[in-house]
Structures are given as structure tokens and as C-alpha cells.
């Protein structure tokens, strides 16, 4: 390098002087002291490795992907020609103004109907003439006139029977103020009258109870406007009611336990008296047999009669606070046994009665009375069968005690149980004669 500088007549850098220190410094290795960053206490090693690396670079702010990945995607270039696209016009069949729009489509595609036009569902709202209105629709002239009714059906066609929007867009300046309930009541009234007059039984006739809807919204408003103090007071009353019901159940349980103890004590006393009487009056076998024969058999009639008197279903009266369904009134009480419930279900099937009728107030009361009468009918059938069995057993006992004699039971005491068909025939006959039907007539 020094020779090149001499040939080109360039300045040469000054040569350093050779000293003892310079010669010794060449042989020493220069070590740079690296500053090690200590890991803070409590930090995991993996988390610290994410923050700092060997080069003491700062952590990245955004995730980077500099690798080539497992497999790089390659463009698939073929020798086919590119399909041609064009800016084509189209129309929407759902629009009635004939507007023309444009969109991109392939030139090879056949023209098709706009695909989103199928979502434009139109409601079939009937119309009426002046003759129809004068003949059938003049029901309440004080509340609704013909211009108001025409405006109502015009809004129904424009807004697809969305009554909230119809009430908002109602022209109050020309047609007065109307609520949502008023619009619903008038609309469904006109629809029902037109369906009846035009004879369209396939369409369901809707009835709207405006007064019930107004009361319901008023009650909801009162429920919503309660103060926190009123809500707390109602909750306190509900808690007190639960405590009263719990005390009542506890009192009934204690009463039942006491009655069981009394009945057990009476039974033990009766058994002791019977043993004493049997021990003091022991005689010969013949006299004992005569006494046994003379003693009356324990009859089941009394127990059956008491069961019939207490027959029937006592349905619970829903008087609790809060919202409840009317169908809960038709629910069988918990004290109805499984056998009685099955017998009741079988009786409903025999008489072809719907087990789940619509829960209207009158139907609920009548259906509960019907089921109570059905339970009474089952108890009467059981009592009748028991009485017939008692008569037959008494007849056989009499014939065994008096050989050669026959006990003639009066025909008025022998009653054959009727079948379901006979009961239904008797009910229809009773209706025709205007007589008292009894249980069969109720069914």
C-alpha cells in the first residue's frame, strides 16, 4: 500500500513510533465488559426472555412474520382467456317506480331476476267498497268515520300492519288522536266482518279485546312505577306469607300426628277389652260357634259411605300476588293420589272429553266441576259394587245358617252398574225429557 502511494505521489500517513508499550499492547486481547440486565424478582424466566434478548433490543410493538412459512403459495397461471365482465343494467321487481340500477356481471351469464326481490313479502290486506262500508262497517260512528277507516287501511298497506309505526304516523291534525289499541281494535273488527260477509272460512278470524289490553298496559305501568319502598314492602309481605304457610303446614302435621296417637290408643284399649271379654266368657264350642254366627260381620258399607261423602276434588284458589296463568286453576291438587288421577284420566277418555281445554274463566270452572263429579261417579261405582258384594255375602251366610231356605233380596236393593254408553244414552234421554240428569247429565 505504501508503494502505491509513492507511485501516485500521495501523502503517506505518519508511521507510529515503535515503543515498548505499543509492542506489548498488540499481544493483549481487548475484552469488552458486557452489562448484564438482571431479571426482576417474581418474574418468570419465559416472560423476561420475551422482553429482552441477547442484543438488548426492545420488544416489538406489532407481531411480525418474517419467516417463509411451511409452504409458500404459488400463483396458478393457466393458458385460458380471462372471462369478460361488463357493467350491466338491472331492475328490481319489488320496486314500482321502474328505477334502473347497474352492477358488474360476467358477459357469458344469462340475465336473471334480481335475487333479493324474493324477500319483498307483501301482506294481503283486504279492501272494501262504499257499499260494503254502508252495509256492514258502520258499527261505531262516534269513534270511527269512513275517512278515519280509510286512513287506517292506507297506513296498514304502507307499513305492513306495524301498529306502532302506524300510530306514530297517524295524522292527528285531520283525523284526531288514536292509540295503538284503538287502531288494532278497529282493524281486526273490519277484517273479521269482511271475512264473515265474503265467506272465507280458510282465514282465521282474529278478535282483539281493546279494554283488556288497556287494563293490562295500565297494570304494567303501575307495576313499573313502583317505588323501591313499595317493592321492599311487597317482598316483606311475601316473606310473611311464606312464614304463615310454613306455620300452617307445621300445625297440620302436628294435628295429624296427634290424631294417629289417639287412634292407636283407642285401638289398643278396644283390643284389651275384647281380650278380657273373650277370657271371661269362654264356654263350650257349640255356644261359641253360635255366638260367632250370631255376631254381625264387620261391614264395609259405613267406610264406603264416609268415603263417598268426602269424595270430590277441592281445587286450590290462586290468590297469591304476582302474575299467574289461568291454566293453573285446572291443575290437579297435590292431595289427589296417583290411582285417582289415572281413573280420572280414563274417565275423560271414556266420555271423549278434551283433557286440556282452552283456559277461559267459564271453561276452567266447568271443567273443574266436571272432574270433581267424575271422581264422585267413580266413588259411587265403587260403593255400589261394595254394597252388591255385601248383599251377596249376606245371602250366602243366611243360606249356610238356614239350610233349605233362600233369602230373596228385593229388586230395589239390587242395582247393576251402568256402562259408559248407558250413561251417555241416559244423559241424552234426560236432556230430551228435561229431567234431572245427575252426574251422568253433567258428563
Coordinates of C-alpha atoms in Angstrom, one line a residue:
X1 CA 0.0 0.0 0.0
X2 CA 2.9 2.4 0.7
X3 CA 4.3 1.6 -2.7
X4 CA 1.0 2.6 -4.4
X5 CA 1.0 5.9 -2.5
X6 CA 4.6 6.6 -3.6
X7 CA 3.7 5.9 -7.3
X8 CA 0.7 8.1 -7.2
X9 CA 2.5 10.8 -5.3
X10 CA 0.1 10.7 -2.4
X11 CA 0.7 11.6 1.1
X12 CA 1.7 8.8 3.4
X13 CA 0.3 8.6 6.9
X14 CA 2.8 9.1 9.6
X15 CA 4.1 5.8 10.9
X16 CA 3.7 5.3 14.6
X17 CA 6.7 5.1 16.7
X18 CA 7.8 1.8 17.9
X19 CA 7.8 1.8 21.6
X20 CA 7.8 -0.8 24.3
X21 CA 4.2 -0.1 25.3
X22 CA 3.0 -0.4 21.7
X23 CA 4.7 -3.7 21.2
X24 CA 3.2 -5.1 24.4
X25 CA -0.3 -3.8 23.6
X26 CA -0.5 -5.8 20.4
X27 CA -0.3 -9.1 22.3
X28 CA -3.1 -8.2 24.8
X29 CA -6.6 -9.1 23.9
X30 CA -9.2 -6.4 24.4
X31 CA -12.1 -7.6 26.4
X32 CA -15.3 -5.6 26.4
X33 CA -17.3 -5.9 29.6
X34 CA -20.9 -6.6 28.8
X35 CA -23.6 -5.1 31.0
X36 CA -25.9 -7.9 32.1
X37 CA -29.5 -7.0 32.8
X38 CA -30.8 -8.8 35.8
X39 CA -34.2 -10.4 35.9
X40 CA -36.6 -8.8 38.4
X41 CA -37.7 -10.8 41.4
X42 CA -41.0 -12.6 40.9
X43 CA -40.9 -12.5 37.1
X44 CA -40.8 -15.9 35.3
X45 CA -37.8 -16.6 33.1
X46 CA -40.0 -17.1 30.0
X47 CA -41.7 -13.7 30.4
X48 CA -38.3 -12.0 30.9
X49 CA -37.0 -13.7 27.7
X50 CA -39.9 -12.2 25.8
X51 CA -39.0 -8.7 27.0
X52 CA -35.2 -8.7 26.4
X53 CA -32.9 -10.8 24.2
X54 CA -29.1 -11.1 23.9
X55 CA -28.8 -7.9 21.8
X56 CA -30.8 -5.9 24.3
X57 CA -33.3 -4.9 21.7
X58 CA -36.7 -3.5 22.7
X59 CA -39.7 -5.8 22.4
X60 CA -41.7 -5.4 19.2
X61 CA -44.9 -3.4 19.3
X62 CA -46.6 -5.4 16.5
X63 CA -46.4 -9.1 15.7
X64 CA -44.1 -9.8 12.7
X65 CA -43.8 -12.7 10.4
X66 CA -40.5 -12.8 8.6
X67 CA -40.4 -16.5 8.0
X68 CA -41.3 -18.1 4.7
X69 CA -43.8 -20.4 6.3
X70 CA -44.2 -24.1 5.9
X71 CA -45.3 -23.8 2.2
X72 CA -45.4 -20.7 0.0
X73 CA -48.5 -20.3 -2.2
X74 CA -47.8 -20.2 -5.9
X75 CA -49.9 -18.4 -8.4
X76 CA -51.7 -20.7 -10.8
X77 CA -51.3 -19.2 -14.2
X78 CA -53.1 -21.0 -17.0
X79 CA -53.4 -20.5 -20.7
X80 CA -57.1 -19.8 -20.7
X81 CA -58.5 -16.5 -21.6
X82 CA -59.8 -14.2 -18.9
X83 CA -63.6 -14.1 -18.8
X84 CA -65.1 -10.8 -19.7
X85 CA -67.1 -8.7 -17.2
X86 CA -69.4 -5.9 -18.1
X87 CA -71.3 -3.0 -16.3
X88 CA -74.8 -4.2 -17.0
X89 CA -78.2 -2.6 -16.0
X90 CA -80.8 -4.4 -13.9
X91 CA -84.2 -3.7 -12.4
X92 CA -85.8 -4.7 -9.1
X93 CA -89.2 -6.3 -9.5
X94 CA -90.1 -5.3 -5.9
X95 CA -90.0 -1.6 -6.9
X96 CA -92.9 0.0 -8.6
X97 CA -91.1 3.2 -9.8
X98 CA -89.2 1.4 -12.6
X99 CA -85.8 2.5 -11.3
X100 CA -82.8 1.1 -13.3
X101 CA -79.5 0.2 -11.5
X102 CA -76.2 -1.2 -12.7
X103 CA -73.8 -3.8 -11.4
X104 CA -70.9 -5.9 -12.6
X105 CA -71.7 -9.3 -14.2
X106 CA -70.0 -11.7 -16.5
X107 CA -70.8 -11.3 -20.1
X108 CA -71.5 -15.0 -20.5
X109 CA -74.1 -15.2 -17.7
X110 CA -77.7 -15.2 -18.7
X111 CA -79.9 -12.4 -17.4
X112 CA -81.8 -13.4 -14.3
X113 CA -84.3 -11.9 -12.0
X114 CA -82.9 -9.8 -9.1
X115 CA -82.2 -12.4 -6.4
X116 CA -83.1 -10.2 -3.5
X117 CA -86.6 -9.4 -4.8
X118 CA -87.9 -12.6 -3.1
X119 CA -87.5 -11.0 0.3
X120 CA -90.1 -8.4 -0.5
X121 CA -93.1 -10.1 1.1
X122 CA -96.4 -8.2 0.8
X123 CA -99.3 -8.7 3.1
X124 CA -102.8 -9.4 1.7
X125 CA -104.8 -6.5 3.2
X126 CA -108.4 -6.6 2.0
X127 CA -110.2 -3.6 0.6
X128 CA -113.8 -2.6 0.8
X129 CA -116.2 -0.5 -1.3
X130 CA -118.6 2.2 -0.3
X131 CA -121.5 -0.3 -0.4
X132 CA -119.6 -2.7 2.0
X133 CA -118.9 0.2 4.4
X134 CA -122.5 1.5 4.4
X135 CA -123.9 -2.0 4.8
X136 CA -121.6 -3.7 7.3
X137 CA -118.9 -1.4 8.6
X138 CA -121.0 1.3 10.2
X139 CA -120.6 -0.2 13.7
X140 CA -119.4 2.7 15.8
X141 CA -119.8 6.1 14.2
X142 CA -118.9 8.1 17.3
X143 CA -115.4 6.7 17.3
X144 CA -114.7 5.8 13.7
X145 CA -115.8 7.5 10.5
X146 CA -115.2 6.5 6.9
X147 CA -112.2 8.9 6.3
X148 CA -110.6 7.6 9.5
X149 CA -111.1 4.0 8.5
X150 CA -109.7 4.7 5.0
X151 CA -106.7 6.4 6.6
X152 CA -106.2 3.4 8.9
X153 CA -106.1 0.9 6.0
X154 CA -103.9 3.2 3.9
X155 CA -101.3 3.2 6.8
X156 CA -101.7 -0.6 7.1
X157 CA -100.8 -1.1 3.4
X158 CA -97.9 1.4 3.6
X159 CA -96.3 0.0 6.8
X160 CA -97.3 -3.7 6.6
X161 CA -99.6 -3.6 9.7
X162 CA -96.9 -2.4 12.1
X163 CA -99.2 -0.8 14.5
X164 CA -96.5 1.1 16.5
X165 CA -95.4 2.9 13.3
X166 CA -99.0 3.4 12.2
X167 CA -99.8 5.1 15.5
X168 CA -96.7 7.3 15.1
X169 CA -97.6 8.3 11.5
X170 CA -101.3 8.8 12.3
X171 CA -102.5 12.2 11.0
X172 CA -103.7 13.7 14.3
X173 CA -104.4 17.1 12.7
X174 CA -107.1 15.8 10.3
X175 CA -108.3 12.6 11.9
X176 CA -108.0 13.1 15.7
X177 CA -105.8 11.3 18.2
X178 CA -105.9 7.4 18.2
X179 CA -103.9 5.0 20.4
X180 CA -102.4 1.7 19.3
X181 CA -105.2 -0.2 21.0
X182 CA -107.8 1.8 19.0
X183 CA -106.1 1.1 15.7
X184 CA -105.8 -2.7 16.5
X185 CA -109.4 -2.9 17.6
X186 CA -110.8 -1.2 14.5
X187 CA -108.6 -3.0 12.1
X188 CA -109.4 -6.5 13.4
X189 CA -113.1 -5.6 13.6
X190 CA -113.2 -4.7 10.0
X191 CA -111.2 -7.7 8.9
X192 CA -113.5 -10.1 10.8
X193 CA -116.6 -8.5 9.4
X194 CA -115.3 -8.7 5.8
X195 CA -114.2 -12.4 6.2
X196 CA -117.7 -13.3 7.5
X197 CA -119.5 -11.4 4.8
X198 CA -117.3 -12.7 1.9
X199 CA -117.4 -16.3 3.2
X200 CA -113.6 -17.0 3.6
X201 CA -113.6 -19.8 6.3
X202 CA -110.0 -20.7 5.5
X203 CA -108.8 -17.4 7.0
X204 CA -108.7 -17.3 10.8
X205 CA -110.8 -14.6 12.3
X206 CA -108.9 -12.6 14.9
X207 CA -110.7 -10.8 17.8
X208 CA -108.9 -8.1 19.7
X209 CA -110.1 -7.1 23.2
X210 CA -109.1 -3.5 23.5
X211 CA -110.4 -3.0 27.0
X212 CA -108.4 -6.0 28.3
X213 CA -105.2 -4.7 26.5
X214 CA -105.7 -1.2 28.0
X215 CA -106.1 -2.7 31.5
X216 CA -103.1 -4.9 31.0
X217 CA -100.9 -1.9 30.0
X218 CA -102.2 0.1 32.9
X219 CA -101.3 -2.6 35.3
X220 CA -97.9 -3.0 33.8
X221 CA -97.4 0.8 34.1
X222 CA -98.4 0.7 37.8
X223 CA -96.0 -2.3 38.3
X224 CA -93.2 -0.4 36.6
X225 CA -93.8 2.8 38.5
X226 CA -93.4 1.3 42.0
X227 CA -91.0 2.9 44.3
X228 CA -88.2 1.0 46.0
X229 CA -90.1 1.3 49.3
X230 CA -93.2 -0.3 47.8
X231 CA -91.1 -3.1 46.3
X232 CA -89.5 -3.7 49.7
X233 CA -92.8 -3.7 51.4
X234 CA -94.2 -6.3 48.9
X235 CA -91.2 -8.5 49.4
X236 CA -91.7 -8.3 53.1
X237 CA -95.4 -9.3 52.8
X238 CA -94.4 -12.2 50.6
X239 CA -91.9 -13.4 53.2
X240 CA -94.5 -13.1 55.9
X241 CA -97.0 -15.1 53.7
X242 CA -94.4 -17.9 53.3
X243 CA -93.8 -18.0 57.1
X244 CA -97.6 -18.2 57.7
X245 CA -97.9 -21.1 55.2
X246 CA -95.0 -22.9 56.9
X247 CA -96.6 -22.5 60.3
X248 CA -99.9 -23.8 58.9
X249 CA -98.2 -26.9 57.5
X250 CA -96.4 -27.5 60.7
X251 CA -99.7 -27.2 62.7
X252 CA -101.4 -29.6 60.3
X253 CA -98.6 -32.1 60.6
X254 CA -98.7 -32.0 64.4
X255 CA -102.5 -32.4 64.3
X256 CA -102.2 -35.5 62.1
X257 CA -99.6 -37.0 64.5
X258 CA -101.8 -36.3 67.5
X259 CA -104.8 -38.0 65.7
X260 CA -102.7 -41.0 64.9
X261 CA -101.6 -41.3 68.6
X262 CA -105.3 -41.0 69.7
X263 CA -106.5 -43.6 67.2
X264 CA -103.7 -46.0 68.2
X265 CA -104.6 -45.6 71.9
X266 CA -108.3 -46.2 71.2
X267 CA -107.4 -49.3 69.2
X268 CA -105.2 -50.8 71.9
X269 CA -107.9 -50.1 74.5
X270 CA -110.5 -51.9 72.3
X271 CA -108.2 -54.9 71.8
X272 CA -107.7 -55.2 75.6
X273 CA -111.5 -55.0 76.3
X274 CA -112.0 -57.7 73.6
X275 CA -109.4 -60.0 75.2
X276 CA -111.0 -59.5 78.6
X277 CA -114.4 -60.3 77.3
X278 CA -113.2 -63.4 75.4
X279 CA -111.4 -64.7 78.5
X280 CA -114.3 -64.3 80.9
X281 CA -117.0 -65.8 78.7
X282 CA -115.3 -69.0 77.5
X283 CA -117.9 -71.7 77.1
X284 CA -118.4 -74.8 75.0
X285 CA -117.6 -74.9 71.4
X286 CA -121.2 -75.1 70.3
X287 CA -122.1 -71.9 72.2
X288 CA -119.0 -70.2 70.9
X289 CA -119.9 -71.1 67.4
X290 CA -123.5 -69.8 67.9
X291 CA -122.1 -66.6 69.3
X292 CA -119.7 -66.3 66.4
X293 CA -122.6 -67.0 64.0
X294 CA -124.8 -64.5 65.7
X295 CA -122.2 -61.8 65.8
X296 CA -122.7 -59.4 62.8
X297 CA -119.9 -59.3 60.2
X298 CA -117.9 -56.1 60.1
X299 CA -119.5 -54.2 57.2
X300 CA -117.6 -52.1 54.7
X301 CA -120.6 -50.0 53.8
X302 CA -120.1 -47.5 56.5
X303 CA -116.5 -46.8 55.4
X304 CA -117.6 -46.6 51.8
X305 CA -120.4 -44.2 52.6
X306 CA -118.0 -41.9 54.5
X307 CA -115.6 -42.1 51.6
X308 CA -118.3 -41.1 49.2
X309 CA -119.4 -38.2 51.4
X310 CA -115.8 -36.8 51.4
X311 CA -115.4 -37.5 47.6
X312 CA -114.6 -34.8 45.1
X313 CA -111.7 -32.6 44.3
X314 CA -111.0 -29.3 46.1
X315 CA -109.1 -27.2 43.7
X316 CA -106.8 -24.5 45.0
X317 CA -107.7 -20.9 44.6
X318 CA -104.8 -18.8 43.2
X319 CA -104.9 -15.7 45.3
X320 CA -101.2 -15.1 45.6
X321 CA -99.5 -11.9 44.4
X322 CA -97.8 -11.6 41.1
X323 CA -98.6 -12.9 37.7
X324 CA -100.1 -16.4 37.3
X325 CA -101.7 -18.3 34.4
X326 CA -105.3 -19.2 34.4
X327 CA -104.5 -22.7 33.3
X328 CA -103.0 -23.3 36.8
X329 CA -106.6 -23.4 38.2
X330 CA -107.2 -26.6 36.2
X331 CA -104.1 -28.3 37.7
X332 CA -104.9 -31.2 40.0
X333 CA -104.1 -30.6 43.7
X334 CA -101.2 -32.5 45.3
X335 CA -103.5 -34.5 47.6
X336 CA -105.1 -36.3 44.6
X337 CA -103.5 -39.8 44.5
X338 CA -102.0 -41.4 41.5
X339 CA -104.7 -44.1 41.3
X340 CA -107.4 -41.4 41.4
X341 CA -105.6 -39.4 38.7
X342 CA -105.4 -42.4 36.4
X343 CA -109.0 -43.2 37.0
X344 CA -109.9 -39.6 36.2
X345 CA -107.9 -39.7 33.0
X346 CA -109.5 -42.9 32.0
X347 CA -113.0 -41.4 32.6
X348 CA -112.2 -38.4 30.4
X349 CA -111.1 -40.8 27.6
X350 CA -114.3 -42.8 28.0
X351 CA -116.6 -39.8 27.8
X352 CA -114.4 -38.2 25.0
X353 CA -113.6 -35.0 26.9
X354 CA -110.6 -32.9 25.9
X355 CA -108.1 -33.2 28.8
X356 CA -106.6 -29.8 28.0
X357 CA -109.4 -27.4 27.1
X358 CA -108.7 -23.6 26.5
X359 CA -108.3 -21.9 29.9
X360 CA -111.2 -19.5 29.7
X361 CA -112.8 -18.5 33.0
X362 CA -116.1 -20.3 32.4
X363 CA -114.4 -23.3 31.0
X364 CA -112.0 -23.5 34.0
X365 CA -114.9 -23.6 36.5
X366 CA -117.0 -26.0 34.4
X367 CA -114.0 -28.3 33.8
X368 CA -113.1 -28.5 37.5
X369 CA -116.7 -29.2 38.4
X370 CA -116.8 -31.9 35.8
X371 CA -113.7 -33.7 37.1
X372 CA -115.0 -33.4 40.7
X373 CA -118.3 -35.0 39.6
X374 CA -116.3 -37.7 37.7
X375 CA -114.4 -38.6 40.9
X376 CA -117.7 -38.7 42.7
X377 CA -119.0 -41.0 40.0
X378 CA -116.1 -43.4 40.4
X379 CA -116.6 -43.4 44.2
X380 CA -120.3 -44.1 43.7
X381 CA -119.5 -47.0 41.4
X382 CA -117.1 -48.4 44.0
X383 CA -119.7 -48.0 46.7
X384 CA -122.4 -49.7 44.6
X385 CA -120.1 -52.7 43.9
X386 CA -119.3 -53.0 47.6
X387 CA -123.0 -52.9 48.5
X388 CA -123.8 -55.6 46.0
X389 CA -120.9 -57.8 47.3
X390 CA -122.3 -57.3 50.9
X391 CA -125.7 -58.4 49.8
X392 CA -124.4 -61.5 48.1
X393 CA -122.3 -62.4 51.1
X394 CA -125.3 -61.9 53.5
X395 CA -127.4 -64.1 51.2
X396 CA -124.8 -66.9 51.3
X397 CA -124.4 -66.6 55.0
X398 CA -128.2 -66.9 55.5
X399 CA -128.3 -70.0 53.3
X400 CA -125.5 -71.6 55.3
X401 CA -127.2 -70.9 58.6
X402 CA -130.6 -72.0 57.4
X403 CA -130.2 -75.0 55.0
X404 CA -133.0 -75.4 52.6
X405 CA -134.1 -71.7 52.7
X406 CA -133.3 -69.0 50.2
X407 CA -133.1 -65.3 51.0
X408 CA -135.0 -63.2 48.5
X409 CA -133.3 -59.8 48.1
X410 CA -135.7 -57.0 46.9
X411 CA -135.2 -55.8 43.4
X412 CA -135.0 -52.2 44.6
X413 CA -131.8 -53.0 46.5
X414 CA -130.0 -54.8 43.6
X415 CA -128.6 -52.2 41.2
X416 CA -126.5 -53.2 38.2
X417 CA -123.7 -50.7 37.5
X418 CA -124.2 -48.9 34.2
X419 CA -121.6 -48.7 31.4
X420 CA -120.4 -45.6 29.7
X421 CA -122.7 -46.0 26.7
X422 CA -125.7 -46.4 29.0
X423 CA -124.7 -43.3 31.0
X424 CA -124.4 -41.3 27.8
X425 CA -127.7 -42.6 26.5
X426 CA -129.4 -41.7 29.8
X427 CA -127.9 -38.3 29.7
X428 CA -129.2 -37.6 26.2
X429 CA -132.6 -39.0 27.3
X430 CA -132.6 -36.8 30.3
X431 CA -131.9 -33.8 28.2
X432 CA -134.8 -34.7 25.9
X433 CA -137.2 -35.2 28.8
X434 CA -136.0 -32.1 30.7
X435 CA -135.4 -34.2 33.9
X436 CA -132.6 -34.1 36.5
X437 CA -129.5 -35.6 34.9
X438 CA -127.3 -36.0 37.9
X439 CA -123.7 -36.9 37.4
X440 CA -124.4 -38.6 34.0
X441 CA -126.2 -35.5 32.8
X442 CA -123.3 -33.3 33.8
X443 CA -120.9 -35.5 31.8

